[in-house]
Amino acid sequence: MDVKPFAAAFRDTNRRLFKLLDFLSALRGLASLNVHQPDENTLIEGALRSLVENQDFERCSVYLLQGKTLVNAAGMDWFDLVGDERPKSRSSLTFQLGEGMIGAAAAEGSVQHCRDTTTDQRFIQAPGAGGNRVGSLICVPMRFGDDILGVLNVSHPEPNTLDDTHVRMLVLFTDFLAQMLTNWRIVHRMEEEVSARTAAMETALEEAEEHRLRYERLAVVDELTQTHNRRFFFPEAQAAVARAVRHGHEFSLLMIDLDHFKHINDDLGHAAGDEALRQFAGMLRELTREGDILARFGGEEFVIALPNTTVEGAVGLAERLRTAMADHHWDLGNSHVKRITASIGISDLAAGDFEAGTKPRELVDLLLRNADIALYHSKDTGRDRCTVYQRESC
């Protein structure tokens, strides 16, 4: 019995089995790749490394489709494996759709198999590919659904080396690689979208916080004079009065109104009037201490609550203010005013007749009412002066 045919069949089966095992190893290597790569080219390089390590290919590469141009994303050969562990930098090689076997694979969406490049007119040596000899070549389109992502190319320097078995295996390998590449792109698009939306949200939150702080500040600060307003004054003054009553400290209050301010607005314009208010508010800030509560009550009227301050101390502050106003050069833009004066009313806790247990808000209202009475006494008696509630003018 002639056993030669059986021996030949056994060798062929054995060869196919080992080829299948090698291919399964390549698939296993592909499946074990870390998909969390910084870019898709690094992912492709890892896939090509797995292919070259487990198959008898001389060289393989991937070209990704960008518009109508196939751009070399990564390449790998045996020299890359036996030398530096890191794959070589990809070249700038490109093919147009329909150009050569690579371009035909992408344009037609079908495998291009060249058994002998020396006799196949479809083969075009890539410009700038150097002296790499290509004897046989397989170009497999990487597709996901109806979309062509690129082309996987496998070559061997000897003709008639790559057969139909290689084609079938490479089609399966390419399908896995295309799925992996698509998943990478989807995940990274999501990550980029999440990052972009997170950044936009952080920016929106920062802007919202800025707006909140701005409106919170505007809620208690007079925009024109940058002094506090009534909304700020009442809770602060109530708290300060409560402390003064609890500890038996002195507490005084000044109410200030600019004299004949309406004439400034009427004669010089509201811009000049606004500038006068800004300059006057600046004087008040310079004269008050930390802990004093300064606020613009409206129009040309201001109030200062003075914790730990006697009536005499309040009168001294009023006189310093009148002196500062007299010495001030009132430059109101295009207008100049020689002199602006103010009428001042002063009240203090000692001047009010209140019972123990009176609420802080009632005490603040009492101080304001008494100071207002004193203020109008200053106006009625000639302006440009201060008056202490139920006391003689000073």
Coordinates of C-alpha atoms in Angstrom, one line a residue, residues 48-62 74-83 88 117 125 129 131-138 152-163 166 170:
L48 CA -0.1 44.6 14.0
R49 CA 2.4 43.4 16.5
S50 CA 0.2 40.5 17.4
L51 CA -0.3 39.7 13.8
V52 CA 3.4 39.7 12.9
E53 CA 4.4 37.7 16.0
N54 CA 2.0 34.9 15.2
Q55 CA 1.9 34.7 11.4
D56 CA 4.5 34.1 8.7
F57 CA 4.0 37.6 7.3
E58 CA 7.0 39.8 6.4
R59 CA 5.2 43.1 6.8
C60 CA 1.8 44.4 7.6
S61 CA 0.3 47.9 7.8
V62 CA -3.0 49.8 8.2
A74 CA 0.9 52.2 11.4
G75 CA 3.3 49.5 10.0
M76 CA 5.1 46.5 11.5
D77 CA 7.7 44.0 10.2
W78 CA 10.1 41.4 11.6
F79 CA 12.8 44.0 12.0
D80 CA 10.6 45.9 14.3
L81 CA 10.2 42.8 16.5
V82 CA 13.8 41.8 16.7
G83 CA 15.0 45.3 17.3
K88 CA 8.7 52.4 14.2
T117 CA 3.3 41.4 -7.7
Q125 CA 4.8 50.2 -5.1
A129 CA 8.4 52.8 0.7
G131 CA 13.6 48.9 -0.8
N132 CA 11.1 46.7 0.9
R133 CA 10.4 43.9 -1.5
V134 CA 6.8 42.8 -2.0
G135 CA 6.3 39.4 -3.7
S136 CA 2.7 38.7 -2.6
L137 CA 0.1 41.0 -1.1
I138 CA -3.3 40.9 0.5
L152 CA -5.2 46.2 6.4
N153 CA -2.3 45.2 4.2
V154 CA -0.2 42.0 4.6
S155 CA 2.8 41.3 2.4
H156 CA 5.6 38.7 1.9
P157 CA 8.7 39.2 -0.1
E158 CA 8.2 35.9 -2.0
P159 CA 5.5 35.4 -4.6
N160 CA 2.8 32.8 -4.2
T161 CA 3.3 32.7 -0.4
L162 CA 0.0 34.2 0.8
D163 CA -3.0 31.9 -0.1
H166 CA -4.5 33.7 4.7
L170 CA -7.2 38.0 7.7

